[in-house]
Coordinates of C-alpha atoms and ligand atoms in Angstrom, one line a residue:
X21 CA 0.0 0.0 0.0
X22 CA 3.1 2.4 0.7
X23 CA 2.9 5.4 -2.0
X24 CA -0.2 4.2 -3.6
X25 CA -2.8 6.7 -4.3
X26 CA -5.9 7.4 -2.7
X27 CA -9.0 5.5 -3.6
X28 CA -12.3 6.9 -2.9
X29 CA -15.4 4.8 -2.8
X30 CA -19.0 5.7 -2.3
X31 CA -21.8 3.2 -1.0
X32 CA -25.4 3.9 -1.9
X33 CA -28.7 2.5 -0.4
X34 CA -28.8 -1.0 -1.2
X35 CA -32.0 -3.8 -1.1
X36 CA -32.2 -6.7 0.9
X37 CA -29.0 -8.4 1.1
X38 CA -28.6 -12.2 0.8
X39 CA -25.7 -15.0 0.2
X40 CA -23.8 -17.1 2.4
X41 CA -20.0 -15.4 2.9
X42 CA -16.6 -16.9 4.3
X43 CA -14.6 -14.1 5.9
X44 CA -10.8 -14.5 5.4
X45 CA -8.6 -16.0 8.1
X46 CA -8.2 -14.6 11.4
X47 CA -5.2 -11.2 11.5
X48 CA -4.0 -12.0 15.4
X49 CA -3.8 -15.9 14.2
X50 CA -2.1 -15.1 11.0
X51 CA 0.2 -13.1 12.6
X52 CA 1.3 -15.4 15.3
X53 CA 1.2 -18.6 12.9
X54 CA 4.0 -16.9 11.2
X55 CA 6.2 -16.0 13.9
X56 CA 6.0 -18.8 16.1
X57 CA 6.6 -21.2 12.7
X58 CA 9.6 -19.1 12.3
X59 CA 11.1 -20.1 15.2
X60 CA 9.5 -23.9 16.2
X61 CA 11.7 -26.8 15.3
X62 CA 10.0 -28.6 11.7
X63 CA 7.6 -27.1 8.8
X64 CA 4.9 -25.1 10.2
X65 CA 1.9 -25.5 7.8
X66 CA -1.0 -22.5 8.1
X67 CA -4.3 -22.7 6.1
X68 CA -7.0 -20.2 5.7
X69 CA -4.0 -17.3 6.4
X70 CA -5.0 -14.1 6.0
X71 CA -3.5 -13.0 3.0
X72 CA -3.8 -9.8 3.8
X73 CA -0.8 -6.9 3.6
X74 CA -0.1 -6.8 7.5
X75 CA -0.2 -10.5 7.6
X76 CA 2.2 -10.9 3.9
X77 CA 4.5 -8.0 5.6
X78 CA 4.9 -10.5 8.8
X79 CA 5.8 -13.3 6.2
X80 CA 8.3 -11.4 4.7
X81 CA 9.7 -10.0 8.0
X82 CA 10.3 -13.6 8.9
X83 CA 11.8 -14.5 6.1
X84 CA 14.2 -11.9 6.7
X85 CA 15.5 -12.9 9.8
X86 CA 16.1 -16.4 8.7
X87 CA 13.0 -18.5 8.8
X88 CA 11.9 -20.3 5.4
X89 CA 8.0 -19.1 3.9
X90 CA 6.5 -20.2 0.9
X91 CA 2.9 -20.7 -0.4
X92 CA 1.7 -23.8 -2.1
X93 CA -0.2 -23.6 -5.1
X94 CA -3.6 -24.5 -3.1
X95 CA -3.0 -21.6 -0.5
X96 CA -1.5 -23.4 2.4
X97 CA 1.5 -21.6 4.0
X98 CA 4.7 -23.6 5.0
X99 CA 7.0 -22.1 7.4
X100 CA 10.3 -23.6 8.2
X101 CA 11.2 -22.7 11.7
X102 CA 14.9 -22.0 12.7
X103 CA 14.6 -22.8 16.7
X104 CA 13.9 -20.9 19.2
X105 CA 17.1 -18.8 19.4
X106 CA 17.8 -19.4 16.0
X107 CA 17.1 -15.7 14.2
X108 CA 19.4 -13.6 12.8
X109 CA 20.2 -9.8 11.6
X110 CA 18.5 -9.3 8.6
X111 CA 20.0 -7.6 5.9
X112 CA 17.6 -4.9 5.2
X113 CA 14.8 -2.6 7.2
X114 CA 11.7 -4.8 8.4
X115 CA 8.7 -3.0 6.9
X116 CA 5.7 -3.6 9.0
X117 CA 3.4 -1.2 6.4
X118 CA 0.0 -0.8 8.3
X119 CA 0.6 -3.2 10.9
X120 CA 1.0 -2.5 15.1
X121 CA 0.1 -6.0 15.9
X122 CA 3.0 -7.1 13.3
X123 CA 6.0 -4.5 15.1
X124 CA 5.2 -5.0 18.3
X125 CA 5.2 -8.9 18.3
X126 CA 8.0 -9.3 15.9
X127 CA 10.0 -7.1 18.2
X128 CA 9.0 -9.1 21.3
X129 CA 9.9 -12.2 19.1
X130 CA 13.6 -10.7 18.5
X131 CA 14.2 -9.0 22.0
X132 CA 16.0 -11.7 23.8
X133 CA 18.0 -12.8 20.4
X134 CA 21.6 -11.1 19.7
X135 CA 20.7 -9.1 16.7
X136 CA 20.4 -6.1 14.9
X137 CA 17.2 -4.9 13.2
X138 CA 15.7 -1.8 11.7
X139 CA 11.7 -1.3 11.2
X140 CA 9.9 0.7 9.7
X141 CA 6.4 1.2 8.9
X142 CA 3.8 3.5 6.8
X143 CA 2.8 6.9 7.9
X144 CA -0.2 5.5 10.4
X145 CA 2.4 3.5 12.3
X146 CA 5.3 5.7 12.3
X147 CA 2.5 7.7 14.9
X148 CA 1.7 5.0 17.3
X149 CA 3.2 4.4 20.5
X150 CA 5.9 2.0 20.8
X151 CA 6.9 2.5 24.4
X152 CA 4.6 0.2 25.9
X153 CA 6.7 -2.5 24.4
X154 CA 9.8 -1.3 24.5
X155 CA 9.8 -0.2 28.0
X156 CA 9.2 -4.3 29.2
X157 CA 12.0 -5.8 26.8
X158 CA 14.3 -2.8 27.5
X159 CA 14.0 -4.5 31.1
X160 CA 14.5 -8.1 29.9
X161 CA 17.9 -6.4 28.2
X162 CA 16.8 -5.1 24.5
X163 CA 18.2 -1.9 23.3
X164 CA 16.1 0.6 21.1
X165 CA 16.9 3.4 19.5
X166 CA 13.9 5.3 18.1
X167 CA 12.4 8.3 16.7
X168 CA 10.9 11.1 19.3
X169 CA 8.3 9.8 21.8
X170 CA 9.6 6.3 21.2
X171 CA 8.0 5.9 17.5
X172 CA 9.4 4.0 14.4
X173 CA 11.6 3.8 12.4
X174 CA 12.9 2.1 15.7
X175 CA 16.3 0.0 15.5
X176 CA 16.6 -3.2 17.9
X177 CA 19.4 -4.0 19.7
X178 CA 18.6 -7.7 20.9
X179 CA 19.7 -9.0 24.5
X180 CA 22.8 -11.0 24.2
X181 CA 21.9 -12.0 28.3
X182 CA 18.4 -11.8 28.4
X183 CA 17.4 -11.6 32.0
X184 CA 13.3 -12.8 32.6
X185 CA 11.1 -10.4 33.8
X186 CA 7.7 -9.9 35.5
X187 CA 6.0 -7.4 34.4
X188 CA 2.5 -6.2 34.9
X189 CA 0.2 -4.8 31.8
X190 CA -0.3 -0.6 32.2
X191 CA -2.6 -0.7 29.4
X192 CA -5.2 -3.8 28.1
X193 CA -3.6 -5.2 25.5
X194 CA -2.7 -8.3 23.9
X195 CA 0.3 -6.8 21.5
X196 CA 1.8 -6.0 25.3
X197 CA 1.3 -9.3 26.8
X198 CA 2.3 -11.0 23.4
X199 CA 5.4 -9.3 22.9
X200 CA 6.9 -9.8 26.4
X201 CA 5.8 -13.8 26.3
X202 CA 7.5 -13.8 22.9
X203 CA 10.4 -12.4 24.3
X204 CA 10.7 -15.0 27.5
X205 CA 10.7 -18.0 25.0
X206 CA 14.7 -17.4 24.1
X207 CA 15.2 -15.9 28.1
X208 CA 16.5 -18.0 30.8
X209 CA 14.1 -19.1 33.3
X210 CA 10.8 -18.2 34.1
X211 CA 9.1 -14.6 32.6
X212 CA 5.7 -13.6 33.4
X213 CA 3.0 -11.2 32.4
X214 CA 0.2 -10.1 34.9
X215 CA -2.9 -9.0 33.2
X216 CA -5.7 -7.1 35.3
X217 CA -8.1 -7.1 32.5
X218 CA -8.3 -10.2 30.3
X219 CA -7.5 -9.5 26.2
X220 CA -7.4 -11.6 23.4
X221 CA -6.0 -15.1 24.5
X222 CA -4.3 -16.2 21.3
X223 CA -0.8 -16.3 22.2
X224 CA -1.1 -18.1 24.8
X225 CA -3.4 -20.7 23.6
X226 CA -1.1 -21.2 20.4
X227 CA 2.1 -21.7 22.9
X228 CA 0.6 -24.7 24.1
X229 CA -0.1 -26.0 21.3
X230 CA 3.7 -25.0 20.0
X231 CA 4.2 -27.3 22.7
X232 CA 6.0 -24.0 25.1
X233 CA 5.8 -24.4 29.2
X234 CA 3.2 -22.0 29.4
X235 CA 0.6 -22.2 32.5
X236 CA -1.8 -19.8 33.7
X237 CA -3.2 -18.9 36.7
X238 CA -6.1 -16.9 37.9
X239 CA -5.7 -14.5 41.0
X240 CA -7.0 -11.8 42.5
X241 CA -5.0 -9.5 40.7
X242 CA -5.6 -10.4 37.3
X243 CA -4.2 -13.2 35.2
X244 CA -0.7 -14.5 35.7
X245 CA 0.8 -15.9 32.7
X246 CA 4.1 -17.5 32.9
X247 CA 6.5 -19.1 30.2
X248 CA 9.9 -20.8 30.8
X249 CA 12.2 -20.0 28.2
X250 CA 14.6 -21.9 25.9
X251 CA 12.7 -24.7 25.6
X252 CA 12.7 -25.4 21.8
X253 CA 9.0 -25.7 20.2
X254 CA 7.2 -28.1 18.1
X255 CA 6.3 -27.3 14.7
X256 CA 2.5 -27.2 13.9
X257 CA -0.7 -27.7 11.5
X258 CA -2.7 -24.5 11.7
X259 CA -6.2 -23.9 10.6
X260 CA -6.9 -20.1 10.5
X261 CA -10.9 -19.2 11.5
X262 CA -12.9 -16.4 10.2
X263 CA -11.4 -13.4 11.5
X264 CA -14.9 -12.0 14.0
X265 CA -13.3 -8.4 13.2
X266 CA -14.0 -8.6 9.8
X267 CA -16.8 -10.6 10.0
X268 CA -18.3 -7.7 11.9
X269 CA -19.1 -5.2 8.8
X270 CA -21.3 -8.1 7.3
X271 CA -23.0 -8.6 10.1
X272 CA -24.1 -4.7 10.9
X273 CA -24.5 -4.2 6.9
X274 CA -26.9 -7.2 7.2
X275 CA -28.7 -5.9 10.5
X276 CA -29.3 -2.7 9.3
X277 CA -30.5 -3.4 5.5
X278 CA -34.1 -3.8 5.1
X279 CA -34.8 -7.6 4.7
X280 CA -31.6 -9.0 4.7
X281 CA -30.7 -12.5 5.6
X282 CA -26.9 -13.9 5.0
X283 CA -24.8 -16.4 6.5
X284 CA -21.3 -15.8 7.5
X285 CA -19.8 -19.5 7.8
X286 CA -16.7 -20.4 9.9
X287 CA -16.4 -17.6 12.5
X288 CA -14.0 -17.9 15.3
X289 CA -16.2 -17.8 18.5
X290 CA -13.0 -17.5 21.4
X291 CA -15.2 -15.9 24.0
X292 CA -11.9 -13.4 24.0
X293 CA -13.4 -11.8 20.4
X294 CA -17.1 -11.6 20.8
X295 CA -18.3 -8.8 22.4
X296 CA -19.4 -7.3 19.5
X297 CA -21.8 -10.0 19.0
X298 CA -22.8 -9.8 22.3
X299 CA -23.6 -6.2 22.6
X300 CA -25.8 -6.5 18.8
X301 CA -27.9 -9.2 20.2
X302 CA -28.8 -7.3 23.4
X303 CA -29.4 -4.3 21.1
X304 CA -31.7 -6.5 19.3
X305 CA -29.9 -8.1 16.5
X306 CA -31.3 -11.7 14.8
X307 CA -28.4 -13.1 15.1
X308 CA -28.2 -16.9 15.9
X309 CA -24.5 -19.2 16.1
X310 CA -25.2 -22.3 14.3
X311 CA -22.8 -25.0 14.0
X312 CA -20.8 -24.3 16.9
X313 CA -18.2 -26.7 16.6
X314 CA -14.0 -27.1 17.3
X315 CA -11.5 -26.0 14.3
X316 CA -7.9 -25.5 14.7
X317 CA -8.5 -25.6 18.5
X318 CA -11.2 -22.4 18.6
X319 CA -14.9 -22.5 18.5
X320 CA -16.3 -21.6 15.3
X321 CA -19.9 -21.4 14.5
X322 CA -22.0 -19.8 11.4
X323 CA -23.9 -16.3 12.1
X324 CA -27.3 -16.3 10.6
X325 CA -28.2 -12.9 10.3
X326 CA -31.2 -10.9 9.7
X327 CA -32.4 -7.1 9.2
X328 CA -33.2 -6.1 12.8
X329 CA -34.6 -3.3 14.6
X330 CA -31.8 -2.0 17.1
X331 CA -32.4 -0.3 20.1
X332 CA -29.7 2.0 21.7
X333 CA -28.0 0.1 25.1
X334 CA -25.2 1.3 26.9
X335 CA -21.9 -0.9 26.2
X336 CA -20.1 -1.9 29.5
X337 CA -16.6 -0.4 30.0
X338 CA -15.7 -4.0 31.1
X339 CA -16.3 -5.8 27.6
X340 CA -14.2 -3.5 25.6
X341 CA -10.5 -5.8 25.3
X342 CA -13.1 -8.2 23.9
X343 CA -14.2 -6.1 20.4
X344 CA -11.7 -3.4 21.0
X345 CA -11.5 -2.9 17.2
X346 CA -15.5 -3.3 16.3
X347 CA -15.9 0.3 17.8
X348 CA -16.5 1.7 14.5
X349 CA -18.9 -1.1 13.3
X350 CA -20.8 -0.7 16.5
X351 CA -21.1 3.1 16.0
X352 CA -22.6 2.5 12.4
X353 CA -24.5 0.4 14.0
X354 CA -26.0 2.5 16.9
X355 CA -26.5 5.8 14.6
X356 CA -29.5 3.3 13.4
X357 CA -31.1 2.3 16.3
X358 CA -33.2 3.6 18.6
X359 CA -32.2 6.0 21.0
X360 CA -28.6 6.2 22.1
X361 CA -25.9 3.7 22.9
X362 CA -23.4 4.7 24.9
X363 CA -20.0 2.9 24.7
X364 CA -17.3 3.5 27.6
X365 CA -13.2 2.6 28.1
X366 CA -12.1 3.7 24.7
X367 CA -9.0 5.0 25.7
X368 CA -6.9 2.1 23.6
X369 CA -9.3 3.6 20.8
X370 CA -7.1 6.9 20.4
X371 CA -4.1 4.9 19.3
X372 CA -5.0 2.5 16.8
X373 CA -4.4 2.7 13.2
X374 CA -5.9 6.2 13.5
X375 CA -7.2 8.3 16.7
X376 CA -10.8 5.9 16.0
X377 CA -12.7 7.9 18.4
X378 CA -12.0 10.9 16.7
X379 CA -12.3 8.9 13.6
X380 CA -15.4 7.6 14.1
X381 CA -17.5 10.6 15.7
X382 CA -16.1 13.2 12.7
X383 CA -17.8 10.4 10.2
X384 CA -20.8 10.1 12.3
X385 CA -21.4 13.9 12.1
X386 CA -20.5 14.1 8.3
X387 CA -23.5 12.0 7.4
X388 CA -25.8 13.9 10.2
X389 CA -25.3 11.5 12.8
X390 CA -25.3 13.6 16.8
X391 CA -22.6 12.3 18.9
X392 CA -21.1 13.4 22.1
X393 CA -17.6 12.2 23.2
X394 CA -14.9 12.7 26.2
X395 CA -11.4 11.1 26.3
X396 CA -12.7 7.6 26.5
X397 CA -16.6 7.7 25.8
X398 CA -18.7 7.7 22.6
X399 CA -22.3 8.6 22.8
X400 CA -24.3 7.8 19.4
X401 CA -27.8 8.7 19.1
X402 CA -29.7 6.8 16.9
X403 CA -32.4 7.2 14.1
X404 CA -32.2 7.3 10.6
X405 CA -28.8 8.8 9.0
X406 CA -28.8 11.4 6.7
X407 CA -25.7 10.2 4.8
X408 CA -24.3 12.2 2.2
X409 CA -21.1 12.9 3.6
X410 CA -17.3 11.7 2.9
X411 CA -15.4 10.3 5.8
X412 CA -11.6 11.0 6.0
X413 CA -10.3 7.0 6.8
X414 CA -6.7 8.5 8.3
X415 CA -5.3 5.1 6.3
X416 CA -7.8 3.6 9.0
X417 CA -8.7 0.0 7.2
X418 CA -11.7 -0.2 9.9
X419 CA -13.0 3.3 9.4
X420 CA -13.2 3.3 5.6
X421 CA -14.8 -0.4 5.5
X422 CA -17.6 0.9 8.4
X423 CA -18.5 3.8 6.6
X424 CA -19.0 1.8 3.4
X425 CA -21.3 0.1 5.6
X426 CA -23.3 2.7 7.0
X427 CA -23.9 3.6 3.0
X428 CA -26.4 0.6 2.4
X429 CA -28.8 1.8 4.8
X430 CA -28.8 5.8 5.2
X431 CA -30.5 7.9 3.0
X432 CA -28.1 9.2 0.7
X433 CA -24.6 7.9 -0.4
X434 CA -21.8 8.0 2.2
X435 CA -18.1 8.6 0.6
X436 CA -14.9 7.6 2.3
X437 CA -11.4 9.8 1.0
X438 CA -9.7 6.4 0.6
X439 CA -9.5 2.4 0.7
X440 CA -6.7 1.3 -0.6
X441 CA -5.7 0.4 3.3
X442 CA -8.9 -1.9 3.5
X443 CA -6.1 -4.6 1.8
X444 CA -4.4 -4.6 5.1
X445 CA -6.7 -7.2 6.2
X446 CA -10.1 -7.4 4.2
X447 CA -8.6 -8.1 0.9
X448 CA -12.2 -9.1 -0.9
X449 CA -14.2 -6.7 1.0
X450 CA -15.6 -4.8 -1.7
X451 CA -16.1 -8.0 -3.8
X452 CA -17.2 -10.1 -1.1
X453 CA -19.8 -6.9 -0.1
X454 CA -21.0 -6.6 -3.4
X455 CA -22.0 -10.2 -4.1
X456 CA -24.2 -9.9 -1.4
X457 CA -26.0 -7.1 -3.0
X458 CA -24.4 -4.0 -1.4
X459 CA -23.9 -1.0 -3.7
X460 CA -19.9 0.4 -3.3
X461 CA -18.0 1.9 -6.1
X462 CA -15.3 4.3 -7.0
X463 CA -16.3 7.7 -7.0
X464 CA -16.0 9.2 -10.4
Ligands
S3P519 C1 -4.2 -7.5 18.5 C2 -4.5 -6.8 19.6 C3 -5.2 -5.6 19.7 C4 -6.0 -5.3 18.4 C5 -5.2 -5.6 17.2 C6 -4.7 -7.1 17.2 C7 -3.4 -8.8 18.5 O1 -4.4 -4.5 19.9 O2 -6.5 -4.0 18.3 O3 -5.9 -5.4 16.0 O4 -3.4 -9.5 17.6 O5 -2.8 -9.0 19.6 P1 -3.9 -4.1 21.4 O6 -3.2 -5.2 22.0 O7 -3.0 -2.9 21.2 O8 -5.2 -3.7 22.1

């Protein structure tokens, strides 16, 4: 996506929409499939990857610092692993494009690793924060040396002597928690990460299954997860799930389009990833799992999904690690309903691929939409949206792809500045949409 220009895209009012859709594989699986088949011990073989920029920049990252990745003619992805303190300098910068969740877990990955590596990233992630990892592998012996206020491009320094920490999560997240666990599987002894608030378990559930010394315990305090390091890991057979992220503008197109009814098969159900679909089904969504069944070691099930009248709730601060990045669908799907939602804890919001609470409430009020808003609250109240505005997407893949949504159903056409970005992990979107009967195209 780096240099390539602008695409805008309109969505108009659209009729009923109808089909059965697969959703590509899951990012936060994709991601970690990749890195921890770059350093297990065998071929790692991934199916249903997301192949997705952020996802193909992680392949290529790997690849760089040693590890073997190539796709088979029939889409599965073979890693060959090179141990677990097997990665080396690569010879060139590490370009993460679009991707937070691709740094700051590669960087946890290389931390405890004697080598030298430069990355870089597109003009949305040369803004975020990269502190919040650094600071925890500075401790476990890293050096970084970074643009102002920590950002990239960011050069890595890995810990000849890594020393194990335990360190204890300032903010909710999972890239956090990831990246220091990642780090402790090439330390000495016993590292551990103390989460207050539970997010997204994949790490640790695909450690185990890697075959790592991984155990966790629940206390008062929050979650304890420890990992003893240098223990080599097993390579594995990965199945990728529907990504719930993506399979969330579907599901809000289909709620709020007059007489739709579509099927989105194969979505991964981990109970850390579904508080979207929690929070639509107490607003009044028809939305029923069917087909819950085990893939790849997650629940998956199939969301049947019908046109539904939505009534505004308010959204506990509490469930926000588990749809942290279906904010914007939610709002879409709020400036619909009736009455106001209120959604609280959105302070991880203002540093995501662009400041999404911003983001979201300057779309919402393009397209006549009244919102109110403090540091870490959205207000939406509902009814029926004017439309007729253009969103600026910040090279925000989830703003441009919500707004698209919000199209279908508001009265007149909603524009977003761009969506070449939406490739960073929806790469059929548009296509996918369309089938279904949803109205998006360029703008002329
Ligand atoms: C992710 C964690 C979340 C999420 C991101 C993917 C992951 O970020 O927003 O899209 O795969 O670990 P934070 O951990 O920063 O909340």
């Amino acid at each position: 996506m780096h240099g390539s220009s602008p695409a805008p895209l309109r969505s108009r009012k659209a009729q009923a929409l109808k089909g059965l859709i697969r959703v590509p594989g899951d990012k936060s699986i994709s991601h970690r499939s990749l890195m921890l088949g770059a350093i297990a011990v065998g071929e790692t073989r991934a199916q249903g990857l997301l192949e997705g920029e952020d996802v193909v920049n992680t392949a290529k990252a790997m690849q760089a610092l040693g590890a073997k990745v190539s796709r088979d003619k029939d889409g599965i992805w073979r890693i060959q692993g090179v141990g677990v303190s097997g990665l080396t300098s690569p010879k060139g910068d590490l370009d993460f494009g679009n991707s937070g969740t691709g740094v700051r877990l590669a960087l946890g990955l290389m931390a405890a690793t004697p080598l030298t590596a430069r990355c870089i990233g597109d003009a949305s992630l040369s803004k975020r924060p990269m502190g919040r990892v650094t600071v925890p592998l500075s401790q476990i012996g890293a050096r970084f040396e970074t643009e102002e206020g920590g950002r990239l491009p960011l050069t890595l320094h890995g810990a000849r002597d890594a020393v194990p920490i335990t360190y204890r999560l300032p903010v909710a997240s999972a890239q956090v928690k990831s990246a220091v666990l990642l780090a402790g599987l090439n330390t000495p002894g016993r590292t551990t990460v103390i989460e207050p608030q539970a997010t997204r378990n994949h790490t640790e559930r695909m450690l185990k299954a890697f075959g790592a010394e991984i155990a966790v315990e629940q206390k008062d305090d929050g979650r304890h997860i420890h990992v003893m390091g240098q223990r080599e890991l097993k390579a594995q057979a990965i199945d990728v799930p529907g990504d719930p992220s993506s399979a969330a503008f579907p599901l809000v197109a289909a709620l709020i389009t007059e007489g739709s009814d579509i099927t989105i098969a194969n979505v991964m159900l981990n109970e850390t990833r579904t508080g979207l679909i929690t929070t639509l089904i107490e607003m009044g969504g028809d939305i029923e799992i069917e087909n819950r069944r085990l893939a790849g070691g997650e629940e998956v099930g199939d969301l049947h999904v019908r046109a539904s009248r939505l009534k505004g709730i308010s959204v506990p601060k509490a469930r926000a690690p588990s749809m942290i990045d279906e904010y914007p669908a939610l709002a879409v799907a709020a400036s619909f309903a009736d009455g106001i939602t209120h959604m609280e804890g959105l302070d991880e919001l203002r540093v995501k691929e662009s400041d999404r609470l911003a983001a979201v409430e300057a779309g919402l009020q393009a397209n006549g939409v009244t919102t109110r808003s403090g540091p870490d609250w959205l207000a939406v109240e509902g009814g029926s949206p004017n439309g007729g505005g253009t969103v600026p997407t910040h090279l925000d893949h989830r703003i441009a792809m919500a707004f698209l949504v919000m199209g279908l159903a508001a009265r007149d056409a909603v524009s977003v500045d761009d969506s070449a970005m939406i490739a960073t992990s929806f790469p059929n979107f548009i296509a996918l949409m369309n089938g279904m009967g949803c109205r998006i195209e360029p703008v002329a």
